[in-house]
Amino acid sequence: MQQLRGRFAPSPSGRMHLGNLFSGLLAWLSVRSAGGAMVLRMEDLDPDRCREEYARQVADDLRWLGLDWDEGYQAGGPHGPYSQSERTKLYAGAFRRLKEMGRVYPCFCTRAERLAASAPHRSDGQIIYSGRCKHLTEQEKQELSETRCPAWRLAVDDQEIFFRDKLQGDYRENLQTDCGDFIIRRSDGVYAYQLAVVYDDGAMEINQVVRGRDLLDSTPRQIWLHTLLGFPPPEFCHVPLLLAPDGRRLSKRERDLDMGELRQRFAPEELTGLLAFWAGQLDRPEPVTPAELAKCFDWGKVPAEDITVHPEEL
Ligand code: GLU
């Protein structure tokens, strides 16, 4: 049987928070309980938001909890480099291949123009792109590029993508009506998350992706991109998000429950116990190590719905 290869792919744009750690722990437990290989990839694509010191901090926080990885950031391995900021040439190759397929076109629209087109919205709240720039003539492109740097979009087909998420169940989406042509390279030249994540999961031979439920609606696009680039799509498990009592997602921007705070308040086993309780692996929060949990980890007990974290639990 094929060895399970999973990954955790944090964006080092700040200190991790409880929600990131929850996804990371589940990804790790899934891999370790199956005797698989764990990869840590730094998704530091965005030079404005990501910093090397945050990446080091992420690795340190993961180790503090008791998680390890076989390949990746600070560990090396056959599929490196493992920081996206060092993989630009590889994304350029994938971008070129998509261009050769005749699927990539420059988009000169400003945000205001996209909004003015009053297009319908995707499930993630983004507008579905109208396709306005798809039919520009060579001359129009020439003229527009004199004053604007274009973003680059991938033209999708009128095609339904279906997949079965390990936790969230069946999911289907029509690429044209539910998603629209999407950006794979930004106007500042940075390759977009959608392209980089698919290229990396494919090239790193990842066959199971465990991540937060907020990325569920990116998955049809990604599955389609996997096939275009000639990779077998991985299995997907979208885990619940941790919510504050007011329904907000815990976020690193607000610094609530970030790892700096948590490390002061908890011992690693205590925090693992809490996460494991939310993940349905323990009947009550009690100290435990990730390694102990891996011995009896059961996906069947992990809830699919988001979890509200009450301050008194912490
Ligand atoms: N880098 C993304 C994040 O930190 C995760 C991407 C993924 O797991 O596909 O939210």
PDB file of C-alpha atoms and ligand atoms in Angstrom:
ATOM      1  CA  MET A   1       0.000   0.000   0.000  1.00  0.00           C
ATOM      2  CA  GLN A   2       1.105   3.545  -0.726  1.00  0.00           C
ATOM      3  CA  GLN A   3       2.630   5.324   2.266  1.00  0.00           C
ATOM      4  CA  LEU A   4       0.541   8.180   3.659  1.00  0.00           C
ATOM      5  CA  ARG A   5       2.222  11.537   3.057  1.00  0.00           C
ATOM      6  CA  GLY A   6       0.641  14.434   4.873  1.00  0.00           C
ATOM      7  CA  ARG A   7       1.672  17.986   5.442  1.00  0.00           C
ATOM      8  CA  PHE A   8       1.134  21.035   7.549  1.00  0.00           C
ATOM      9  CA  ALA A   9       1.461  24.252   5.561  1.00  0.00           C
ATOM     10  CA  PRO A  10       1.264  27.304   7.803  1.00  0.00           C
ATOM     11  CA  SER A  11       1.671  30.867   6.572  1.00  0.00           C
ATOM     12  CA  PRO A  12       4.272  32.563   8.769  1.00  0.00           C
ATOM     13  CA  SER A  13       2.530  35.934   8.856  1.00  0.00           C
ATOM     14  CA  GLY A  14       2.415  36.093  12.644  1.00  0.00           C
ATOM     15  CA  ARG A  15       2.331  33.831  15.661  1.00  0.00           C
ATOM     16  CA  MET A  16       0.172  30.721  15.277  1.00  0.00           C
ATOM     17  CA  HIS A  17      -3.115  30.675  17.129  1.00  0.00           C
ATOM     18  CA  LEU A  18      -5.161  27.876  18.594  1.00  0.00           C
ATOM     19  CA  GLY A  19      -6.977  27.163  15.321  1.00  0.00           C
ATOM     20  CA  ASN A  20      -3.728  26.702  13.384  1.00  0.00           C
ATOM     21  CA  LEU A  21      -2.443  24.403  16.065  1.00  0.00           C
ATOM     22  CA  PHE A  22      -5.657  22.375  16.020  1.00  0.00           C
ATOM     23  CA  SER A  23      -5.298  21.741  12.252  1.00  0.00           C
ATOM     24  CA  GLY A  24      -1.601  21.021  12.639  1.00  0.00           C
ATOM     25  CA  LEU A  25      -2.185  18.507  15.409  1.00  0.00           C
ATOM     26  CA  LEU A  26      -4.869  16.690  13.416  1.00  0.00           C
ATOM     27  CA  ALA A  27      -2.686  16.557  10.306  1.00  0.00           C
ATOM     28  CA  TRP A  28       0.141  15.150  12.420  1.00  0.00           C
ATOM     29  CA  LEU A  29      -2.064  12.596  14.219  1.00  0.00           C
ATOM     30  CA  SER A  30      -3.493  11.372  10.944  1.00  0.00           C
ATOM     31  CA  VAL A  31      -0.011  10.796   9.547  1.00  0.00           C
ATOM     32  CA  ARG A  32       1.605   9.374  12.660  1.00  0.00           C
ATOM     33  CA  SER A  33      -1.274   7.008  13.470  1.00  0.00           C
ATOM     34  CA  ALA A  34      -0.889   5.536   9.967  1.00  0.00           C
ATOM     35  CA  GLY A  35       2.917   5.304  10.058  1.00  0.00           C
ATOM     36  CA  GLY A  36       3.153   7.919   7.315  1.00  0.00           C
ATOM     37  CA  ALA A  37       5.560  10.745   6.535  1.00  0.00           C
ATOM     38  CA  MET A  38       4.968  14.293   7.732  1.00  0.00           C
ATOM     39  CA  VAL A  39       6.080  17.339   5.763  1.00  0.00           C
ATOM     40  CA  LEU A  40       6.264  20.915   7.089  1.00  0.00           C
ATOM     41  CA  ARG A  41       6.004  23.521   4.357  1.00  0.00           C
ATOM     42  CA  MET A  42       6.206  27.243   4.989  1.00  0.00           C
ATOM     43  CA  GLU A  43       3.676  29.114   2.882  1.00  0.00           C
ATOM     44  CA  ASP A  44       5.547  32.392   2.929  1.00  0.00           C
ATOM     45  CA  LEU A  45       4.512  33.468  -0.567  1.00  0.00           C
ATOM     46  CA  ASP A  46       3.431  36.936   0.385  1.00  0.00           C
ATOM     47  CA  PRO A  47       6.560  39.020   0.984  1.00  0.00           C
ATOM     48  CA  ASP A  48       4.522  41.818   2.562  1.00  0.00           C
ATOM     49  CA  ARG A  49       3.067  39.638   5.298  1.00  0.00           C
ATOM     50  CA  CYS A  50       5.498  36.786   5.934  1.00  0.00           C
ATOM     51  CA  ARG A  51       8.759  36.874   7.828  1.00  0.00           C
ATOM     52  CA  GLU A  52      11.506  34.370   8.484  1.00  0.00           C
ATOM     53  CA  GLU A  53      11.379  35.062  12.222  1.00  0.00           C
ATOM     54  CA  TYR A  54       7.709  34.034  12.239  1.00  0.00           C
ATOM     55  CA  ALA A  55       8.593  30.842  10.363  1.00  0.00           C
ATOM     56  CA  ARG A  56      11.199  29.971  12.993  1.00  0.00           C
ATOM     57  CA  GLN A  57       8.642  30.714  15.680  1.00  0.00           C
ATOM     58  CA  VAL A  58       6.068  28.412  14.020  1.00  0.00           C
ATOM     59  CA  ALA A  59       8.577  25.560  13.954  1.00  0.00           C
ATOM     60  CA  ASP A  60       9.492  26.219  17.569  1.00  0.00           C
ATOM     61  CA  ASP A  61       5.836  26.292  18.675  1.00  0.00           C
ATOM     62  CA  LEU A  62       5.121  22.997  16.893  1.00  0.00           C
ATOM     63  CA  ARG A  63       8.098  21.331  18.563  1.00  0.00           C
ATOM     64  CA  TRP A  64       7.040  22.744  21.914  1.00  0.00           C
ATOM     65  CA  LEU A  65       3.705  20.954  21.557  1.00  0.00           C
ATOM     66  CA  GLY A  66       5.490  17.694  20.733  1.00  0.00           C
ATOM     67  CA  LEU A  67       5.054  17.576  16.955  1.00  0.00           C
ATOM     68  CA  ASP A  68       7.830  16.605  14.577  1.00  0.00           C
ATOM     69  CA  TRP A  69       8.249  16.194  10.838  1.00  0.00           C
ATOM     70  CA  ASP A  70      10.284  13.975   8.563  1.00  0.00           C
ATOM     71  CA  GLU A  71      10.796  16.464   5.765  1.00  0.00           C
ATOM     72  CA  GLY A  72      10.473  20.150   5.395  1.00  0.00           C
ATOM     73  CA  TYR A  73      11.401  23.445   6.914  1.00  0.00           C
ATOM     74  CA  GLN A  74      14.629  23.128   8.936  1.00  0.00           C
ATOM     75  CA  ALA A  75      14.648  19.380   8.210  1.00  0.00           C
ATOM     76  CA  GLY A  76      15.379  19.261   4.466  1.00  0.00           C
ATOM     77  CA  GLY A  77      14.469  16.307   2.287  1.00  0.00           C
ATOM     78  CA  PRO A  78      14.210  15.219  -1.341  1.00  0.00           C
ATOM     79  CA  HIS A  79      11.442  17.635  -2.356  1.00  0.00           C
ATOM     80  CA  GLY A  80      12.935  20.895  -1.118  1.00  0.00           C
ATOM     81  CA  PRO A  81      13.164  23.764  -0.801  1.00  0.00           C
ATOM     82  CA  TYR A  82      10.284  23.710   1.681  1.00  0.00           C
ATOM     83  CA  SER A  83       9.651  27.438   1.914  1.00  0.00           C
ATOM     84  CA  GLN A  84       7.463  28.756  -0.871  1.00  0.00           C
ATOM     85  CA  SER A  85       9.491  31.958  -1.132  1.00  0.00           C
ATOM     86  CA  GLU A  86      12.349  29.796  -2.437  1.00  0.00           C
ATOM     87  CA  ARG A  87      10.258  27.944  -5.015  1.00  0.00           C
ATOM     88  CA  THR A  88       9.461  30.770  -7.432  1.00  0.00           C
ATOM     89  CA  LYS A  89      11.282  29.112 -10.364  1.00  0.00           C
ATOM     90  CA  LEU A  90       9.198  25.981  -9.929  1.00  0.00           C
ATOM     91  CA  TYR A  91       5.947  27.962  -9.950  1.00  0.00           C
ATOM     92  CA  ALA A  92       7.167  29.795 -13.039  1.00  0.00           C
ATOM     93  CA  GLY A  93       7.510  26.410 -14.759  1.00  0.00           C
ATOM     94  CA  ALA A  94       3.971  25.396 -13.812  1.00  0.00           C
ATOM     95  CA  PHE A  95       2.672  28.805 -14.912  1.00  0.00           C
ATOM     96  CA  ARG A  96       4.398  28.383 -18.283  1.00  0.00           C
ATOM     97  CA  ARG A  97       2.821  24.967 -18.783  1.00  0.00           C
ATOM     98  CA  LEU A  98      -0.638  26.362 -18.106  1.00  0.00           C
ATOM     99  CA  LYS A  99       0.080  29.214 -20.491  1.00  0.00           C
ATOM    100  CA  GLU A 100       1.072  26.730 -23.177  1.00  0.00           C
ATOM    101  CA  MET A 101      -2.298  25.071 -22.706  1.00  0.00           C
ATOM    102  CA  GLY A 102      -3.833  28.417 -23.726  1.00  0.00           C
ATOM    103  CA  ARG A 103      -5.604  28.776 -20.406  1.00  0.00           C
ATOM    104  CA  VAL A 104      -3.897  31.803 -18.922  1.00  0.00           C
ATOM    105  CA  TYR A 105      -4.793  35.394 -19.726  1.00  0.00           C
ATOM    106  CA  PRO A 106      -3.834  38.790 -18.334  1.00  0.00           C
ATOM    107  CA  CYS A 107      -6.472  40.625 -16.344  1.00  0.00           C
ATOM    108  CA  PHE A 108      -6.210  44.399 -16.089  1.00  0.00           C
ATOM    109  CA  CYS A 109      -9.354  44.951 -14.039  1.00  0.00           C
ATOM    110  CA  THR A 110      -9.074  46.960 -10.870  1.00  0.00           C
ATOM    111  CA  ARG A 111     -10.960  45.887  -7.787  1.00  0.00           C
ATOM    112  CA  ALA A 112     -13.445  48.706  -8.379  1.00  0.00           C
ATOM    113  CA  GLU A 113     -14.084  47.471 -11.924  1.00  0.00           C
ATOM    114  CA  ARG A 114     -14.621  43.930 -10.742  1.00  0.00           C
ATOM    115  CA  LEU A 115     -17.106  45.078  -8.123  1.00  0.00           C
ATOM    116  CA  ALA A 116     -18.871  47.365 -10.585  1.00  0.00           C
ATOM    117  CA  ALA A 117     -19.570  44.383 -12.807  1.00  0.00           C
ATOM    118  CA  SER A 118     -21.873  43.269  -9.913  1.00  0.00           C
ATOM    119  CA  ALA A 119     -21.156  39.661 -10.592  1.00  0.00           C
ATOM    120  CA  PRO A 120     -22.573  36.919  -8.387  1.00  0.00           C
ATOM    121  CA  HIS A 121     -20.578  35.802  -5.368  1.00  0.00           C
ATOM    122  CA  ARG A 122     -18.774  32.569  -4.731  1.00  0.00           C
ATOM    123  CA  SER A 123     -19.350  30.634  -1.544  1.00  0.00           C
ATOM    124  CA  ASP A 124     -16.220  32.218  -0.040  1.00  0.00           C
ATOM    125  CA  GLY A 125     -17.711  35.689  -0.545  1.00  0.00           C
ATOM    126  CA  GLN A 126     -15.445  36.629  -3.464  1.00  0.00           C
ATOM    127  CA  ILE A 127     -17.104  37.836  -6.625  1.00  0.00           C
ATOM    128  CA  ILE A 128     -17.180  35.492  -9.581  1.00  0.00           C
ATOM    129  CA  TYR A 129     -15.069  37.128 -12.238  1.00  0.00           C
ATOM    130  CA  SER A 130     -17.074  38.185 -15.265  1.00  0.00           C
ATOM    131  CA  GLY A 131     -14.420  37.161 -17.786  1.00  0.00           C
ATOM    132  CA  ARG A 132     -14.150  40.766 -18.983  1.00  0.00           C
ATOM    133  CA  CYS A 133     -10.443  40.569 -19.900  1.00  0.00           C
ATOM    134  CA  LYS A 134     -10.644  37.152 -21.491  1.00  0.00           C
ATOM    135  CA  HIS A 135     -11.554  38.491 -24.895  1.00  0.00           C
ATOM    136  CA  LEU A 136      -9.223  41.467 -25.174  1.00  0.00           C
ATOM    137  CA  THR A 137      -7.473  41.833 -28.522  1.00  0.00           C
ATOM    138  CA  GLU A 138      -3.674  41.860 -28.705  1.00  0.00           C
ATOM    139  CA  GLN A 139      -3.813  45.581 -29.309  1.00  0.00           C
ATOM    140  CA  GLU A 140      -6.023  46.243 -26.289  1.00  0.00           C
ATOM    141  CA  LYS A 141      -3.672  44.172 -24.121  1.00  0.00           C
ATOM    142  CA  GLN A 142      -0.747  46.153 -25.456  1.00  0.00           C
ATOM    143  CA  GLU A 143      -2.385  49.468 -24.670  1.00  0.00           C
ATOM    144  CA  LEU A 144      -3.528  48.454 -21.206  1.00  0.00           C
ATOM    145  CA  SER A 145      -0.131  47.097 -20.240  1.00  0.00           C
ATOM    146  CA  GLU A 146       1.398  50.509 -20.839  1.00  0.00           C
ATOM    147  CA  THR A 147      -0.285  51.813 -17.698  1.00  0.00           C
ATOM    148  CA  ARG A 148      -1.087  48.718 -15.646  1.00  0.00           C
ATOM    149  CA  CYS A 149       0.572  45.486 -14.631  1.00  0.00           C
ATOM    150  CA  PRO A 150      -1.927  42.675 -15.140  1.00  0.00           C
ATOM    151  CA  ALA A 151      -2.784  39.844 -12.819  1.00  0.00           C
ATOM    152  CA  TRP A 152      -2.975  36.461 -14.555  1.00  0.00           C
ATOM    153  CA  ARG A 153      -6.094  34.332 -14.573  1.00  0.00           C
ATOM    154  CA  LEU A 154      -6.696  30.724 -15.370  1.00  0.00           C
ATOM    155  CA  ALA A 155      -9.718  30.145 -17.612  1.00  0.00           C
ATOM    156  CA  VAL A 156     -11.903  27.395 -16.170  1.00  0.00           C
ATOM    157  CA  ASP A 157     -14.242  25.078 -18.061  1.00  0.00           C
ATOM    158  CA  ASP A 158     -17.941  24.558 -17.665  1.00  0.00           C
ATOM    159  CA  GLN A 159     -17.203  21.482 -15.630  1.00  0.00           C
ATOM    160  CA  GLU A 160     -18.490  20.031 -12.403  1.00  0.00           C
ATOM    161  CA  ILE A 161     -15.923  18.890  -9.859  1.00  0.00           C
ATOM    162  CA  PHE A 162     -17.050  16.388  -7.276  1.00  0.00           C
ATOM    163  CA  PHE A 163     -15.109  15.082  -4.316  1.00  0.00           C
ATOM    164  CA  ARG A 164     -15.750  13.355  -1.029  1.00  0.00           C
ATOM    165  CA  ASP A 165     -14.155  15.119   1.901  1.00  0.00           C
ATOM    166  CA  LYS A 166     -13.143  12.742   4.672  1.00  0.00           C
ATOM    167  CA  LEU A 167     -14.965  14.853   7.275  1.00  0.00           C
ATOM    168  CA  GLN A 168     -17.303  17.197   5.412  1.00  0.00           C
ATOM    169  CA  GLY A 169     -18.719  14.603   3.032  1.00  0.00           C
ATOM    170  CA  ASP A 170     -19.730  15.124  -0.598  1.00  0.00           C
ATOM    171  CA  TYR A 171     -18.937  18.447  -2.193  1.00  0.00           C
ATOM    172  CA  ARG A 172     -19.554  19.556  -5.735  1.00  0.00           C
ATOM    173  CA  GLU A 173     -19.011  22.743  -7.642  1.00  0.00           C
ATOM    174  CA  ASN A 174     -19.319  23.930 -11.210  1.00  0.00           C
ATOM    175  CA  LEU A 175     -16.074  25.720 -11.978  1.00  0.00           C
ATOM    176  CA  GLN A 176     -17.642  28.224 -14.303  1.00  0.00           C
ATOM    177  CA  THR A 177     -20.790  29.187 -12.407  1.00  0.00           C
ATOM    178  CA  ASP A 178     -19.578  28.716  -8.803  1.00  0.00           C
ATOM    179  CA  CYS A 179     -15.953  29.770  -9.089  1.00  0.00           C
ATOM    180  CA  GLY A 180     -15.035  31.599 -12.289  1.00  0.00           C
ATOM    181  CA  ASP A 181     -11.622  32.263 -13.829  1.00  0.00           C
ATOM    182  CA  PHE A 182      -9.253  32.676 -10.913  1.00  0.00           C
ATOM    183  CA  ILE A 183      -5.944  34.438 -10.350  1.00  0.00           C
ATOM    184  CA  ILE A 184      -2.804  32.321 -10.392  1.00  0.00           C
ATOM    185  CA  ARG A 185      -0.323  35.198 -10.440  1.00  0.00           C
ATOM    186  CA  ARG A 186      -0.828  38.571  -8.858  1.00  0.00           C
ATOM    187  CA  SER A 187      -0.142  41.865 -10.591  1.00  0.00           C
ATOM    188  CA  ASP A 188       2.985  42.318  -8.444  1.00  0.00           C
ATOM    189  CA  GLY A 189       4.356  39.094  -9.911  1.00  0.00           C
ATOM    190  CA  VAL A 190       3.796  36.917  -6.837  1.00  0.00           C
ATOM    191  CA  TYR A 191       2.343  33.492  -7.688  1.00  0.00           C
ATOM    192  CA  ALA A 192      -1.030  32.966  -6.054  1.00  0.00           C
ATOM    193  CA  TYR A 193      -1.740  30.529  -3.252  1.00  0.00           C
ATOM    194  CA  GLN A 194      -3.955  28.350  -5.492  1.00  0.00           C
ATOM    195  CA  LEU A 195      -1.131  27.650  -7.932  1.00  0.00           C
ATOM    196  CA  ALA A 196       1.623  27.282  -5.356  1.00  0.00           C
ATOM    197  CA  VAL A 197      -0.287  24.977  -3.033  1.00  0.00           C
ATOM    198  CA  VAL A 198      -1.273  22.613  -5.824  1.00  0.00           C
ATOM    199  CA  TYR A 199       2.159  22.575  -7.403  1.00  0.00           C
ATOM    200  CA  ASP A 200       3.756  21.903  -4.012  1.00  0.00           C
ATOM    201  CA  ASP A 201       1.338  19.220  -2.860  1.00  0.00           C
ATOM    202  CA  GLY A 202       1.813  17.524  -6.242  1.00  0.00           C
ATOM    203  CA  ALA A 203       5.603  17.825  -6.392  1.00  0.00           C
ATOM    204  CA  MET A 204       5.981  16.822  -2.727  1.00  0.00           C
ATOM    205  CA  GLU A 205       3.817  13.735  -3.393  1.00  0.00           C
ATOM    206  CA  ILE A 206       1.340  14.667  -0.690  1.00  0.00           C
ATOM    207  CA  ASN A 207      -1.602  12.272  -0.734  1.00  0.00           C
ATOM    208  CA  GLN A 208      -3.557  13.589   2.240  1.00  0.00           C
ATOM    209  CA  VAL A 209      -4.359  17.228   2.962  1.00  0.00           C
ATOM    210  CA  VAL A 210      -5.703  18.049   6.425  1.00  0.00           C
ATOM    211  CA  ARG A 211      -6.544  21.722   6.926  1.00  0.00           C
ATOM    212  CA  GLY A 212      -9.196  24.130   8.165  1.00  0.00           C
ATOM    213  CA  ARG A 213     -12.729  24.070   6.797  1.00  0.00           C
ATOM    214  CA  ASP A 214     -12.281  27.628   5.531  1.00  0.00           C
ATOM    215  CA  LEU A 215     -10.389  26.166   2.574  1.00  0.00           C
ATOM    216  CA  LEU A 216     -13.106  23.694   1.591  1.00  0.00           C
ATOM    217  CA  ASP A 217     -14.325  25.878  -1.259  1.00  0.00           C
ATOM    218  CA  SER A 218     -10.829  26.258  -2.709  1.00  0.00           C
ATOM    219  CA  THR A 219     -10.664  22.509  -3.123  1.00  0.00           C
ATOM    220  CA  PRO A 220     -12.554  22.040  -6.428  1.00  0.00           C
ATOM    221  CA  ARG A 221     -10.218  24.564  -8.091  1.00  0.00           C
ATOM    222  CA  GLN A 222      -7.245  22.808  -6.612  1.00  0.00           C
ATOM    223  CA  ILE A 223      -8.394  19.344  -7.662  1.00  0.00           C
ATOM    224  CA  TRP A 224      -8.842  20.645 -11.196  1.00  0.00           C
ATOM    225  CA  LEU A 225      -5.374  22.240 -11.153  1.00  0.00           C
ATOM    226  CA  HIS A 226      -3.873  18.977  -9.910  1.00  0.00           C
ATOM    227  CA  THR A 227      -5.274  17.221 -12.971  1.00  0.00           C
ATOM    228  CA  LEU A 228      -4.141  19.966 -15.354  1.00  0.00           C
ATOM    229  CA  LEU A 229      -0.603  19.731 -13.978  1.00  0.00           C
ATOM    230  CA  GLY A 230      -0.650  15.937 -14.157  1.00  0.00           C
ATOM    231  CA  PHE A 231      -0.747  15.170 -10.421  1.00  0.00           C
ATOM    232  CA  PRO A 232      -3.155  12.722  -8.761  1.00  0.00           C
ATOM    233  CA  PRO A 233      -5.298  14.843  -6.367  1.00  0.00           C
ATOM    234  CA  PRO A 234      -4.761  14.043  -2.684  1.00  0.00           C
ATOM    235  CA  GLU A 235      -7.445  13.030  -0.220  1.00  0.00           C
ATOM    236  CA  PHE A 236      -8.906  16.055   1.599  1.00  0.00           C
ATOM    237  CA  CYS A 237     -10.002  16.328   5.245  1.00  0.00           C
ATOM    238  CA  HIS A 238     -11.318  19.748   6.204  1.00  0.00           C
ATOM    239  CA  VAL A 239     -11.336  20.062   9.951  1.00  0.00           C
ATOM    240  CA  PRO A 240     -13.633  22.334  11.963  1.00  0.00           C
ATOM    241  CA  LEU A 241     -12.643  25.876  12.791  1.00  0.00           C
ATOM    242  CA  LEU A 242     -12.375  27.069  16.358  1.00  0.00           C
ATOM    243  CA  LEU A 243     -14.707  29.981  16.974  1.00  0.00           C
ATOM    244  CA  ALA A 244     -14.927  32.601  19.696  1.00  0.00           C
ATOM    245  CA  PRO A 245     -18.308  32.679  21.529  1.00  0.00           C
ATOM    246  CA  ASP A 246     -19.446  35.584  19.313  1.00  0.00           C
ATOM    247  CA  GLY A 247     -19.014  33.379  16.246  1.00  0.00           C
ATOM    248  CA  ARG A 248     -15.813  35.026  15.036  1.00  0.00           C
ATOM    249  CA  ARG A 249     -13.030  32.804  13.848  1.00  0.00           C
ATOM    250  CA  LEU A 250     -10.003  32.857  16.097  1.00  0.00           C
ATOM    251  CA  SER A 251      -7.480  34.784  14.162  1.00  0.00           C
ATOM    252  CA  LYS A 252      -3.855  35.630  14.544  1.00  0.00           C
ATOM    253  CA  ARG A 253      -4.532  39.245  13.723  1.00  0.00           C
ATOM    254  CA  GLU A 254      -6.377  39.776  16.961  1.00  0.00           C
ATOM    255  CA  ARG A 255      -3.650  38.036  18.893  1.00  0.00           C
ATOM    256  CA  ASP A 256      -6.270  36.314  20.977  1.00  0.00           C
ATOM    257  CA  LEU A 257      -5.066  32.911  21.966  1.00  0.00           C
ATOM    258  CA  ASP A 258      -1.851  33.080  20.040  1.00  0.00           C
ATOM    259  CA  MET A 259       0.983  30.757  20.922  1.00  0.00           C
ATOM    260  CA  GLY A 260       2.798  33.379  22.973  1.00  0.00           C
ATOM    261  CA  GLU A 261      -0.161  33.613  25.341  1.00  0.00           C
ATOM    262  CA  LEU A 262      -0.865  29.908  25.310  1.00  0.00           C
ATOM    263  CA  ARG A 263       2.685  28.885  26.132  1.00  0.00           C
ATOM    264  CA  GLN A 264       2.563  31.073  29.206  1.00  0.00           C
ATOM    265  CA  ARG A 265      -0.707  29.620  30.396  1.00  0.00           C
ATOM    266  CA  PHE A 266      -0.346  25.919  29.582  1.00  0.00           C
ATOM    267  CA  ALA A 267       2.078  23.057  29.669  1.00  0.00           C
ATOM    268  CA  PRO A 268       2.258  21.345  26.247  1.00  0.00           C
ATOM    269  CA  GLU A 269       0.420  18.233  27.529  1.00  0.00           C
ATOM    270  CA  GLU A 270      -2.393  20.375  28.919  1.00  0.00           C
ATOM    271  CA  LEU A 271      -2.871  22.198  25.657  1.00  0.00           C
ATOM    272  CA  THR A 272      -2.718  18.948  23.689  1.00  0.00           C
ATOM    273  CA  GLY A 273      -5.376  17.529  26.031  1.00  0.00           C
ATOM    274  CA  LEU A 274      -7.659  20.453  25.328  1.00  0.00           C
ATOM    275  CA  LEU A 275      -7.190  20.201  21.569  1.00  0.00           C
ATOM    276  CA  ALA A 276      -7.731  16.445  21.722  1.00  0.00           C
ATOM    277  CA  PHE A 277     -10.940  16.949  23.697  1.00  0.00           C
ATOM    278  CA  TRP A 278     -12.264  19.340  21.029  1.00  0.00           C
ATOM    279  CA  ALA A 279     -11.179  16.844  18.390  1.00  0.00           C
ATOM    280  CA  GLY A 280     -13.353  14.175  20.046  1.00  0.00           C
ATOM    281  CA  GLN A 281     -10.358  12.044  21.022  1.00  0.00           C
ATOM    282  CA  LEU A 282     -10.762  12.444  24.822  1.00  0.00           C
ATOM    283  CA  ASP A 283     -13.935  12.473  26.961  1.00  0.00           C
ATOM    284  CA  ARG A 284     -12.588  15.349  29.014  1.00  0.00           C
ATOM    285  CA  PRO A 285      -9.536  17.583  28.703  1.00  0.00           C
ATOM    286  CA  GLU A 286      -6.646  15.935  30.504  1.00  0.00           C
ATOM    287  CA  PRO A 287      -2.901  16.093  29.948  1.00  0.00           C
ATOM    288  CA  VAL A 288      -1.664  13.896  27.126  1.00  0.00           C
ATOM    289  CA  THR A 289       1.142  13.979  24.576  1.00  0.00           C
ATOM    290  CA  PRO A 290       0.603  13.929  20.809  1.00  0.00           C
ATOM    291  CA  ALA A 291       2.552  10.642  20.672  1.00  0.00           C
ATOM    292  CA  GLU A 292       0.144   9.010  23.144  1.00  0.00           C
ATOM    293  CA  LEU A 293      -2.845  10.273  21.187  1.00  0.00           C
ATOM    294  CA  ALA A 294      -1.467   8.906  17.926  1.00  0.00           C
ATOM    295  CA  LYS A 295      -1.791   5.348  19.304  1.00  0.00           C
ATOM    296  CA  CYS A 296      -5.585   5.510  19.313  1.00  0.00           C
ATOM    297  CA  PHE A 297      -6.368   8.385  16.942  1.00  0.00           C
ATOM    298  CA  ASP A 298      -9.753   7.943  15.279  1.00  0.00           C
ATOM    299  CA  TRP A 299     -11.012  10.180  12.457  1.00  0.00           C
ATOM    300  CA  GLY A 300     -14.493   8.796  13.136  1.00  0.00           C
ATOM    301  CA  LYS A 301     -14.616  10.767  16.397  1.00  0.00           C
ATOM    302  CA  VAL A 302     -13.569  14.135  14.965  1.00  0.00           C
ATOM    303  CA  PRO A 303     -16.587  16.462  14.660  1.00  0.00           C
ATOM    304  CA  ALA A 304     -17.328  18.057  11.298  1.00  0.00           C
ATOM    305  CA  GLU A 305     -18.932  21.229  12.661  1.00  0.00           C
ATOM    306  CA  ASP A 306     -17.048  24.271  13.913  1.00  0.00           C
ATOM    307  CA  ILE A 307     -16.235  24.336  17.613  1.00  0.00           C
ATOM    308  CA  THR A 308     -16.964  27.252  19.924  1.00  0.00           C
ATOM    309  CA  VAL A 309     -14.203  27.853  22.402  1.00  0.00           C
ATOM    310  CA  HIS A 310     -15.454  29.368  25.671  1.00  0.00           C
ATOM    311  CA  PRO A 311     -13.051  31.529  27.647  1.00  0.00           C
ATOM    312  CA  GLU A 312     -13.724  29.509  30.819  1.00  0.00           C
ATOM    313  CA  GLU A 313     -12.275  26.430  29.099  1.00  0.00           C
ATOM    314  CA  LEU A 314      -8.960  28.182  28.814  1.00  0.00           C
TER     315      LEU A 314
HETATM  316  N1  GLU B   1      -1.142  28.363   4.226  1.00  0.00           N
HETATM  317  C1  GLU B   1      -2.530  28.192   4.492  1.00  0.00           C
HETATM  318  C2  GLU B   1      -2.872  28.767   5.860  1.00  0.00           C
HETATM  319  O1  GLU B   1      -2.020  28.907   6.695  1.00  0.00           O
HETATM  320  C3  GLU B   1      -2.944  26.742   4.485  1.00  0.00           C
HETATM  321  C4  GLU B   1      -2.973  26.208   3.137  1.00  0.00           C
HETATM  322  C5  GLU B   1      -3.362  24.750   3.037  1.00  0.00           C
HETATM  323  O2  GLU B   1      -3.274  23.998   4.020  1.00  0.00           O
HETATM  324  O3  GLU B   1      -3.702  24.354   1.921  1.00  0.00           O
HETATM  325  O4  GLU B   1      -4.022  29.094   6.070  1.00  0.00           O
END
